[in-house]
Amino acid sequence: MEHPGADGAPRIGPYALFGRQSTVGGGEVFVARTDEGLLVTVTVVEAELAADPNFRARFRAAIEAARTLSGAFLQPVVDADADAPVPWLATEYTAGLPLRQAVDRHGPLSEPALRVLADGLARALTTLHAAGTVHGEVSPDSVLLTMDGPRVTALGIVGATGSPAPSPADDMFDLGSTVLFAASGGEPDTGALPVSLREVIGGCLYPEPPDRPTAEQLVDYLRRQDLPALEGSWLPPAVTADMAAAAVASVSAEDGGQGPFPPPPVATGTGVSRRKLIIGLAGGAAVLGGAAAALAFSGDSSPAPDGRAGGPGSTARPASPPGVRPTSASSASPSSTGGPESIVLAGPDAAKAWSGAGKHAPTCLEASDKVVMVVTDTGTSFLDATTGKSVFPHLNTTNGFGMTSSRYPTAYADGVFYLLCDTPSQSGLLAAFDAASGKAKWATKMADVDPGGGTHPARYVSNYVAVAGNTVYVSGGLLQTSGSFSAKSPSAGYIRAFNAATGKGMWRVKGTDINNVLVPPSGSHLLATSAVPGKKPGRVQMIDAGRRGARGWKVSVPHAAYYFTMGWPLTCYADGLFLFAGGNGNTLFAVDAATGSEKWHQRFEAKNGDQVQIGAPFSSLDGATVYVPVGSDLAALATADGTLRWVATLDGANDSGGSNLFKAALRISGKSAQCSADTVFATDSAKTLWAIDAATGRARWKYSDPGQPDVGFLWTVGGDHVFIASHLTMTAIAAHGR
């Protein structure tokens, strides 16, 4: 290593080293920074290994192989020098916590987190092995935990240290040992593995290499298990709090500070406070991590001062008087300005209309007032909404990935169910089923590549389906099948339109200006939102379906990093208006769907001075009311002018000991809040489903299943009932609880 530079930090090549993350076979891993402020992760080869005359040749070959690799669970190589006095390798930086550090501090991971860990590592090794290379030392020190899943680090280093060279089967043994470490806390006890992983991870540890599964087989094994998809964060709050501290430290390093690692320990169960926000890894934007205490509400029915939603003047304090809600039931009282009193949610346990068990855990649910469509990874069935009895023949259409915070592959409209699905002979289908007979009306192949040509084609990844009038829309992202990828480049999304009667394709649009897509239940105006990394402004944009997806009006939205994910839209439609978050994420804007002209905006504040960020808004079925989740609060606003009608508040803690929040407030919500004609249904981070009277904001009932999966239950609304899937059990509850 070179002598310290002007900043006092030791240097390797063009990088200043600011803190050691971990040690891997043959090297030490550091967080580093270029003179321009770009963060990277640098692995420095040990002197003893560098002195081996055969090492440099193997290292050079490993670097060249690693440069060609990209994948969701790999850290891409950005720079290296095999001929330097001290060889080194630099990869893209991602804020996270080494697995060993996380387990040493906070204990073994939960079963859902272990499944995510095993799946991510297997997918990373699938990419490596398919390219004809190996990692060589997958271990708790070479695995980084991030908000988006595990990352395999130190590519090109450890694979060059072995003599003889390691094999793919050796990688699988190391994968099994790493997952076992995460399950047991360090003790090599296979009894610590959950039942869902014991067989396959035990197979990775077989002494004879040919007996171990391949990485691809492990991915397939996990996909085929009858387990619901994980919702929300895959890591416990204490670990994400450490990651938040690490991210803050990395931002300090990027700004020229020392950014020391590791971050200070955080006690288990403390979660992430309002003062310690998780830093968005794509571009440094803050994501709400706690409840907003003593929420104040203010609004203005006039346009923003600069004439456009989300502009610099749009967050100025409006002149209309605010309503203030207390933070607990003991202090509940009308605000000083006579605003509505906050209502602390409390209600009886729900009375079940019916309940029954099936043979396979549902992955997707959709319902009308008469029929419930239940999808598993083995088939699709239909239940009578009144009795829970099977009513139509079982179909062989499946969806193994199911409903998640970013995927919603089902829809219902006008007597027809729609499903993104696979069959034993085909994958990537969009299918329509008659709700009166359960028979397929049509099925259209979806899994095709982009027809635009070029050296590196892109494949359509379907995230969700929606229906408006006579058109079915599918939206998602374009996945590059080859070529390079940069986390600093904007992602590309798409919208595809199909005839609802025949399934025939009508038109498609794509672009980096399309991420989340909102399809209203009627009309020809869609809403696309997008953002790019690096704290650049995002965009809210109308898509004119009547003109085959032509772009319409657009609005710049500063601080819109929460739009930088493909998935369920963080916007809503009500009574001819599009509604979305703007300003600093604390202001709700209502604009005319056809013209984009602002009708009103309302800002949310916390009395203690903390900045709040609203979650995903949603509307009543008649469009007269808009509901806005903000931390532990749910505010009901009149769609016509934004007038506050009521505020319902969660009390107590979630199941991890932190503040109880509405899941729709966390911006990873999927459909975690829905409405019937007179009831609002919403889930919270304590895994409770609330039924709230839409007129008063008071709870009708609550439902919580002590035996539900760690990831919570699936649920949907049909007519005046809500239908819940928990493990193998299906339950129906009437909106009024009777």
PDB file of N, CA, C and O in Angstrom, residues 90 141 180 205 207 297 370-371 411 435 437 454 479 523-524 591-592 603 684:
ATOM      1  N   ALA A  90     -11.117  -3.860  -7.375  1.00  0.00           N
ATOM      2  CA  ALA A  90     -12.183  -2.951  -6.936  1.00  0.00           C
ATOM      3  C   ALA A  90     -13.506  -3.378  -7.554  1.00  0.00           C
ATOM      4  O   ALA A  90     -13.582  -3.681  -8.746  1.00  0.00           O
ATOM      5  N   ASP A 141     -17.746 -14.080   5.421  1.00  0.00           N
ATOM      6  CA  ASP A 141     -16.965 -12.858   5.218  1.00  0.00           C
ATOM      7  C   ASP A 141     -17.046 -12.337   3.797  1.00  0.00           C
ATOM      8  O   ASP A 141     -16.783 -11.161   3.552  1.00  0.00           O
ATOM      9  N   LEU A 180     -25.698 -22.464   6.887  1.00  0.00           N
ATOM     10  CA  LEU A 180     -25.724 -23.114   8.194  1.00  0.00           C
ATOM     11  C   LEU A 180     -25.210 -22.168   9.270  1.00  0.00           C
ATOM     12  O   LEU A 180     -25.758 -22.099  10.379  1.00  0.00           O
ATOM     13  N   LEU A 205     -23.845 -30.114   1.853  1.00  0.00           N
ATOM     14  CA  LEU A 205     -22.754 -30.476   2.759  1.00  0.00           C
ATOM     15  C   LEU A 205     -22.350 -31.946   2.650  1.00  0.00           C
ATOM     16  O   LEU A 205     -21.550 -32.421   3.456  1.00  0.00           O
ATOM     17  N   PRO A 207     -20.341 -35.140   1.789  1.00  0.00           N
ATOM     18  CA  PRO A 207     -18.876 -35.246   1.616  1.00  0.00           C
ATOM     19  C   PRO A 207     -18.444 -35.521   0.185  1.00  0.00           C
ATOM     20  O   PRO A 207     -17.367 -35.092  -0.225  1.00  0.00           O
ATOM     21  N   PHE A 297     -51.283  18.483   9.901  1.00  0.00           N
ATOM     22  CA  PHE A 297     -51.753  18.431   8.513  1.00  0.00           C
ATOM     23  C   PHE A 297     -52.060  19.841   8.057  1.00  0.00           C
ATOM     24  O   PHE A 297     -52.675  20.620   8.774  1.00  0.00           O
ATOM     25  N   LYS A 370     -68.657 -13.072  -5.768  1.00  0.00           N
ATOM     26  CA  LYS A 370     -69.195 -14.428  -5.785  1.00  0.00           C
ATOM     27  C   LYS A 370     -68.127 -15.520  -5.775  1.00  0.00           C
ATOM     28  O   LYS A 370     -68.370 -16.622  -5.290  1.00  0.00           O
ATOM     29  N   VAL A 371     -66.938 -15.252  -6.334  1.00  0.00           N
ATOM     30  CA  VAL A 371     -65.922 -16.289  -6.530  1.00  0.00           C
ATOM     31  C   VAL A 371     -64.558 -15.785  -6.073  1.00  0.00           C
ATOM     32  O   VAL A 371     -64.224 -14.607  -6.261  1.00  0.00           O
ATOM     33  N   ALA A 411     -55.920  -9.769 -11.552  1.00  0.00           N
ATOM     34  CA  ALA A 411     -56.877  -8.666 -11.627  1.00  0.00           C
ATOM     35  C   ALA A 411     -58.259  -9.250 -11.870  1.00  0.00           C
ATOM     36  O   ALA A 411     -58.401 -10.381 -12.352  1.00  0.00           O
ATOM     37  N   ALA A 435     -65.456 -15.764 -14.799  1.00  0.00           N
ATOM     38  CA  ALA A 435     -65.777 -15.930 -13.387  1.00  0.00           C
ATOM     39  C   ALA A 435     -67.062 -16.710 -13.166  1.00  0.00           C
ATOM     40  O   ALA A 435     -67.319 -17.184 -12.052  1.00  0.00           O
ATOM     41  N   SER A 437     -67.843 -19.528 -14.971  1.00  0.00           N
ATOM     42  CA  SER A 437     -67.634 -20.944 -15.267  1.00  0.00           C
ATOM     43  C   SER A 437     -66.242 -21.454 -14.893  1.00  0.00           C
ATOM     44  O   SER A 437     -66.029 -22.656 -14.825  1.00  0.00           O
ATOM     45  N   GLY A 454     -30.923  -4.977 -32.070  1.00  0.00           N
ATOM     46  CA  GLY A 454     -29.732  -4.583 -31.338  1.00  0.00           C
ATOM     47  C   GLY A 454     -28.947  -5.788 -30.904  1.00  0.00           C
ATOM     48  O   GLY A 454     -29.406  -6.938 -30.962  1.00  0.00           O
ATOM     49  N   LEU A 479     -35.405  -6.510 -18.919  1.00  0.00           N
ATOM     50  CA  LEU A 479     -34.198  -7.103 -18.362  1.00  0.00           C
ATOM     51  C   LEU A 479     -33.207  -7.387 -19.474  1.00  0.00           C
ATOM     52  O   LEU A 479     -33.510  -8.101 -20.428  1.00  0.00           O
ATOM     53  N   GLY A 523     -61.502   5.072 -18.151  1.00  0.00           N
ATOM     54  CA  GLY A 523     -60.841   6.172 -18.844  1.00  0.00           C
ATOM     55  C   GLY A 523     -59.626   5.706 -19.627  1.00  0.00           C
ATOM     56  O   GLY A 523     -59.210   4.547 -19.557  1.00  0.00           O
ATOM     57  N   SER A 524     -59.039   6.613 -20.391  1.00  0.00           N
ATOM     58  CA  SER A 524     -57.924   6.268 -21.274  1.00  0.00           C
ATOM     59  C   SER A 524     -56.610   6.903 -20.853  1.00  0.00           C
ATOM     60  O   SER A 524     -55.644   6.859 -21.603  1.00  0.00           O
ATOM     61  N   VAL A 591     -53.928  16.297  -9.343  1.00  0.00           N
ATOM     62  CA  VAL A 591     -53.924  16.980 -10.642  1.00  0.00           C
ATOM     63  C   VAL A 591     -54.963  16.360 -11.547  1.00  0.00           C
ATOM     64  O   VAL A 591     -55.322  15.185 -11.398  1.00  0.00           O
ATOM     65  N   ASP A 592     -55.444  17.143 -12.488  1.00  0.00           N
ATOM     66  CA  ASP A 592     -56.418  16.656 -13.461  1.00  0.00           C
ATOM     67  C   ASP A 592     -55.777  15.585 -14.334  1.00  0.00           C
ATOM     68  O   ASP A 592     -54.699  15.791 -14.893  1.00  0.00           O
ATOM     69  N   ARG A 603     -49.992  19.266   2.581  1.00  0.00           N
ATOM     70  CA  ARG A 603     -48.706  18.897   3.147  1.00  0.00           C
ATOM     71  C   ARG A 603     -48.882  18.297   4.539  1.00  0.00           C
ATOM     72  O   ARG A 603     -49.746  18.713   5.305  1.00  0.00           O
ATOM     73  N   ASP A 684     -50.857  -3.766   9.087  1.00  0.00           N
ATOM     74  CA  ASP A 684     -49.807  -3.013   9.770  1.00  0.00           C
ATOM     75  C   ASP A 684     -48.566  -3.887   9.946  1.00  0.00           C
ATOM     76  O   ASP A 684     -48.554  -5.064   9.568  1.00  0.00           O
TER      77      ASP A 684
END
